[in-house]
């Protein structure tokens, strides 16, 4: 690997060598990266920037919005609306899709994002992040509509996240493995720090919100009970637990050292298939994990094969080290 090449050079080389990144997709990814740099700057200011705390509004999920949720959403919209690479955008923070304003040319891509995931951690200075997914607008049809966004995750042409932690790191796939770029604040650019990221197929570390244990379905309870039984139990090894309550941070740890992340369906709101959103959380994270040799299911089927019916639909998520995900999925299918 050429040491520490810039994101721009990496994308140009992928475009030239693999033909994987047409010009407008490269432009889109560079614009998203620049937007993430601006969001990182706002996040890093914290109280000094007057950006902590809540706005007096709720999003489509009925969640109270943090000031930074709204700032991040606006940064991504303003950065992407004029470039001519997008037909439209969808965000966790917006009820419906946003088509490119008529004063700008419309492009062939659809950008979906959770502008600031894990925002319950903002005020306590714990890592948060931006998650994004890129689809192609289906051929035909003049004006972009919500239906154009409702494509299974396997149709993504790019996906990634930017984690705002001790480092600001952009993690990206365009379908040829996963690469990581850390923001060099002196240069003001993202620099390649790792490519061909691989998740170990086995692990001794699980991530789940244990306070929900009494609400879990039997297969999840069985899996976690076996992990907790440790060396003396059926797994014959001890497990460690992590739960950061920022999907971006938990997934980054799993991409870096393996593990299994679970936010399964539970009995608290039985009509909801899960807490996390399919289109702009589970799909991009699921593709990244698969591109790094891991697996991502909803307990019964591959997340990327789920045919979406609603823009903000939720899904049960089990992702990470392949052998662990297959075990949990097997417990569901054989329950
Ligand atoms: P809980 C953050 O709000 C989020 O959407 C994910 O980033 C995170 O994994 C999960 O919810 C945390 O949920 O119920 O543990 O607070």
XYZ file of C-alpha atoms and ligand atoms in Angstrom:
351
model
C 0.000 0.000 0.000
C 1.363 3.474 -0.835
C 1.774 4.920 2.622
C -0.647 7.630 3.578
C -2.008 8.583 0.177
C -4.888 11.050 0.264
C -8.533 10.079 -0.139
C -8.567 11.931 -3.463
C -5.632 9.919 -4.824
C -7.179 6.668 -3.551
C -10.453 7.436 -5.329
C -8.667 8.470 -8.552
C -6.684 5.208 -8.488
C -9.826 3.140 -7.880
C -11.470 4.993 -10.743
C -8.483 4.463 -13.054
C -7.546 0.926 -12.040
C -10.852 -0.704 -11.165
C -13.288 1.424 -13.119
C -15.393 1.168 -9.961
C -15.856 4.851 -9.342
C -17.278 6.868 -12.219
C -16.404 10.568 -12.074
C -19.663 11.664 -10.488
C -19.454 9.003 -7.777
C -15.908 10.144 -6.990
C -17.214 13.705 -6.743
C -20.032 12.561 -4.454
C -17.644 10.718 -2.122
C -15.245 13.670 -1.959
C -18.147 16.037 -1.197
C -19.414 13.734 1.576
C -15.875 13.528 2.998
C -15.613 17.335 3.025
C -19.013 17.556 4.762
C -17.800 15.069 7.391
C -14.741 17.286 7.945
C -17.074 20.221 8.674
C -19.214 18.093 10.997
C -16.066 16.887 12.795
C -15.040 20.521 13.299
C -18.437 21.373 14.818
C -18.442 18.241 17.020
C -14.900 18.923 18.254
C -15.872 22.427 19.427
C -18.479 21.000 21.840
C -19.596 23.511 24.439
C -17.202 26.104 23.007
C -19.269 26.148 19.832
C -22.612 26.343 21.590
C -23.629 23.137 19.776
C -24.383 20.848 22.719
C -27.802 20.089 24.098
C -31.138 19.639 22.387
C -33.008 21.689 19.830
C -36.702 22.200 20.581
C -37.740 19.839 17.776
C -38.411 16.150 17.144
C -37.459 14.085 14.088
C -39.641 11.708 12.117
C -38.762 9.007 14.638
C -40.325 11.089 17.395
C -36.886 11.546 18.963
C -35.852 14.896 20.437
C -33.219 16.316 18.093
C -29.833 17.454 19.355
C -28.543 20.747 17.971
C -25.715 18.817 16.305
C -28.196 16.449 14.620
C -29.680 19.421 12.803
C -26.294 21.034 12.064
C -24.934 17.786 10.612
C -28.049 17.301 8.497
C -27.823 20.829 7.096
C -24.098 20.483 6.362
C -24.702 17.319 4.313
C -27.617 18.849 2.404
C -25.800 22.115 1.591
C -22.643 20.261 0.540
C -24.461 17.913 -1.834
C -27.337 19.807 -3.429
C -25.403 21.898 -6.013
C -22.852 19.413 -7.422
C -24.997 17.829 -10.151
C -24.152 14.316 -8.917
C -27.327 13.661 -6.926
C -30.965 13.154 -7.839
C -32.035 13.281 -4.217
C -31.253 12.723 -0.546
C -32.882 10.965 2.420
C -31.993 11.473 6.054
C -32.978 10.093 9.429
C -33.688 13.715 10.353
C -36.148 14.376 7.505
C -39.684 12.960 7.150
C -39.515 12.623 3.360
C -36.888 12.610 0.632
C -35.311 15.815 -0.624
C -34.974 16.188 -4.394
C -32.231 18.429 -5.772
C -33.572 22.010 -6.112
C -34.552 22.906 -9.690
C -31.862 25.611 -9.813
C -29.220 22.874 -9.814
C -28.652 20.013 -12.292
C -29.815 16.592 -11.064
C -27.486 13.580 -11.205
C -27.849 9.802 -11.135
C -27.142 9.041 -7.475
C -29.244 8.873 -4.319
C -27.580 9.677 -0.993
C -29.064 8.375 2.261
C -27.620 9.230 5.645
C -27.884 9.278 9.383
C -26.153 12.625 9.815
C -25.130 12.073 13.406
C -25.610 8.581 14.797
C -25.308 8.026 18.524
C -26.318 11.560 19.358
C -27.258 10.540 22.909
C -23.471 10.462 23.404
C -22.787 14.010 22.153
C -23.122 15.768 25.506
C -20.989 13.177 27.316
C -18.081 13.382 24.828
C -18.319 9.783 23.568
C -17.625 8.887 19.910
C -20.445 9.535 17.416
C -20.554 9.422 13.643
C -22.134 10.013 10.257
C -23.378 6.972 8.289
C -24.047 7.163 4.550
C -25.294 4.927 1.739
C -25.258 5.568 -2.025
C -27.711 4.066 -4.516
C -28.262 4.742 -8.208
C -31.538 6.352 -9.193
C -33.513 3.799 -11.246
C -33.642 4.612 -14.979
C -36.606 6.567 -16.325
C -38.994 8.766 -14.421
C -38.338 12.496 -14.457
C -38.789 13.588 -10.858
C -37.139 11.466 -8.144
C -39.616 9.939 -5.666
C -39.447 7.977 -2.401
C -40.007 4.734 -4.302
C -36.642 5.245 -6.067
C -34.897 4.948 -2.683
C -36.601 1.690 -1.692
C -33.890 -0.624 -3.036
C -32.350 -3.601 -1.185
C -28.929 -2.963 0.352
C -27.215 -5.192 -2.201
C -27.875 -2.417 -4.765
C -25.584 0.055 -2.954
C -22.720 1.448 -5.049
C -20.895 2.996 -2.075
C -21.304 3.027 1.710
C -19.391 4.323 4.669
C -19.238 6.206 7.898
C -17.139 8.858 9.539
C -16.422 8.347 13.237
C -15.786 11.451 15.350
C -13.667 9.991 18.146
C -10.069 10.390 19.344
C -9.383 10.392 15.602
C -11.806 11.431 12.876
C -11.754 8.454 10.523
C -13.692 7.900 7.304
C -14.407 4.230 6.486
C -15.533 3.463 2.939
C -16.378 0.699 0.504
C -17.223 0.890 -3.193
C -17.481 -2.886 -3.479
C -13.794 -3.795 -3.522
C -13.000 -4.137 0.184
C -12.970 -1.594 2.995
C -10.508 1.288 3.398
C -9.950 3.648 6.341
C -8.825 7.287 6.106
C -7.857 9.376 9.128
C -8.250 13.163 9.051
C -4.871 14.891 9.117
C -5.882 18.216 10.622
C -2.576 19.847 9.657
C -3.162 19.109 5.969
C -6.943 19.284 6.342
C -7.361 16.065 4.331
C -8.287 12.417 4.878
C -5.250 10.137 4.573
C -5.301 6.377 3.875
C -4.329 4.432 7.007
C -5.643 0.957 6.167
C -7.092 -0.886 3.173
C -8.382 -4.452 2.699
C -9.822 -4.371 6.261
C -10.624 -7.915 7.435
C -12.869 -8.933 10.366
C -11.662 -12.128 12.144
C -14.321 -14.851 11.580
C -14.330 -15.770 15.292
C -14.471 -13.538 18.328
C -14.679 -13.404 22.111
C -16.413 -10.031 22.274
C -20.127 -9.252 21.958
C -21.942 -5.913 21.890
C -25.564 -5.707 23.039
C -27.579 -3.551 25.457
C -27.852 -6.049 28.326
C -30.527 -3.973 30.107
C -33.005 -5.316 27.527
C -32.292 -8.978 28.384
C -35.743 -9.712 29.842
C -37.330 -8.538 26.564
C -35.241 -10.669 24.162
C -36.453 -13.564 22.043
C -35.212 -17.043 22.990
C -32.441 -17.377 20.315
C -30.786 -14.134 21.462
C -31.086 -15.127 25.115
C -29.562 -18.533 24.340
C -26.603 -16.983 22.515
C -25.841 -14.439 25.240
C -26.347 -16.988 28.059
C -23.773 -19.247 26.346
C -21.313 -16.330 26.063
C -21.833 -15.504 29.758
C -21.281 -19.167 30.715
C -17.718 -18.700 29.461
C -15.025 -21.365 29.587
C -17.174 -23.738 31.668
C -20.111 -23.377 29.290
C -20.918 -24.759 25.803
C -18.647 -22.232 24.072
C -15.584 -23.354 26.029
C -14.166 -19.821 26.106
C -14.697 -16.589 28.013
C -16.302 -13.564 26.356
C -15.914 -9.820 26.865
C -18.757 -7.302 26.430
C -18.807 -3.795 25.000
C -21.778 -1.434 24.421
C -20.988 2.153 23.423
C -24.563 3.010 22.338
C -23.083 4.508 19.176
C -23.453 2.021 16.332
C -20.611 3.741 14.461
C -18.215 3.224 17.386
C -19.258 -0.396 17.988
C -18.978 -1.237 14.273
C -15.595 0.517 14.035
C -14.297 -1.649 16.876
C -15.604 -4.764 15.116
C -13.984 -3.771 11.797
C -10.765 -3.161 13.722
C -10.603 -6.274 15.956
C -13.682 -8.419 15.362
C -16.778 -8.999 17.497
C -20.511 -9.328 17.117
C -22.988 -6.421 17.385
C -26.626 -7.112 18.145
C -29.662 -4.863 18.310
C -32.371 -7.552 17.996
C -36.140 -7.348 18.005
C -37.518 -7.342 21.560
C -40.825 -7.419 23.350
C -40.815 -3.731 24.380
C -42.391 -2.637 21.057
C -43.331 -5.978 19.450
C -44.839 -4.291 16.370
C -41.402 -2.856 15.487
C -38.923 -5.292 13.825
C -36.055 -3.604 15.690
C -34.678 -0.210 16.719
C -32.131 0.493 13.996
C -33.061 1.787 10.554
C -32.577 -0.346 7.468
C -31.841 2.218 4.754
C -29.216 4.437 6.379
C -27.856 2.375 9.275
C -28.157 -1.401 8.747
C -27.622 -1.429 4.955
C -24.423 0.670 4.836
C -22.986 -1.003 7.948
C -24.045 -4.419 6.664
C -22.253 -3.894 3.355
C -19.077 -2.605 5.034
C -19.045 -5.648 7.326
C -19.595 -8.066 4.428
C -16.889 -6.332 2.372
C -14.542 -6.920 5.332
C -15.343 -10.657 5.407
C -18.037 -10.488 8.081
C -21.787 -11.122 7.925
C -24.968 -9.136 8.657
C -28.456 -10.605 9.148
C -31.722 -9.704 10.847
C -31.599 -13.076 12.589
C -33.172 -14.879 9.685
C -31.980 -13.366 6.408
C -29.130 -11.319 4.959
C -29.797 -7.646 5.701
C -28.726 -6.636 2.193
C -31.455 -8.847 0.680
C -34.329 -7.230 2.598
C -36.736 -5.530 0.184
C -37.597 -2.183 1.806
C -41.210 -0.989 1.961
C -40.718 2.266 3.895
C -37.939 4.849 3.943
C -37.553 4.830 7.740
C -38.322 1.193 8.366
C -36.529 -0.478 11.243
C -34.761 -3.828 11.319
C -33.226 -6.269 13.772
C -29.432 -6.230 13.370
C -26.853 -8.958 14.039
C -23.501 -8.212 12.375
C -19.776 -8.802 12.689
C -17.536 -11.893 12.847
C -18.938 -14.334 10.319
C -18.975 -17.494 12.459
C -20.731 -15.743 15.359
C -23.376 -14.161 13.131
C -23.998 -17.555 11.524
C -24.373 -19.122 14.981
C -26.943 -16.518 16.145
C -28.803 -16.765 12.842
C -28.813 -20.556 13.132
C -30.373 -20.308 16.607
C -33.171 -18.178 15.102
C -33.789 -20.465 12.128
C -33.778 -23.628 14.250
C -35.807 -22.149 17.131
P -29.756 2.092 23.152
C -28.003 5.488 18.721
O -29.157 6.174 19.184
C -28.452 4.189 18.089
O -29.300 4.452 17.004
C -27.245 3.381 17.664
O -26.195 4.163 17.260
C -26.906 2.580 18.924
O -26.282 1.345 18.645
C -28.272 2.361 19.573
O -29.141 3.397 19.064
C -28.211 2.469 21.081
O -29.507 2.175 21.563
O -31.184 1.556 23.253
O -28.737 1.135 23.734
O -29.597 3.492 23.688
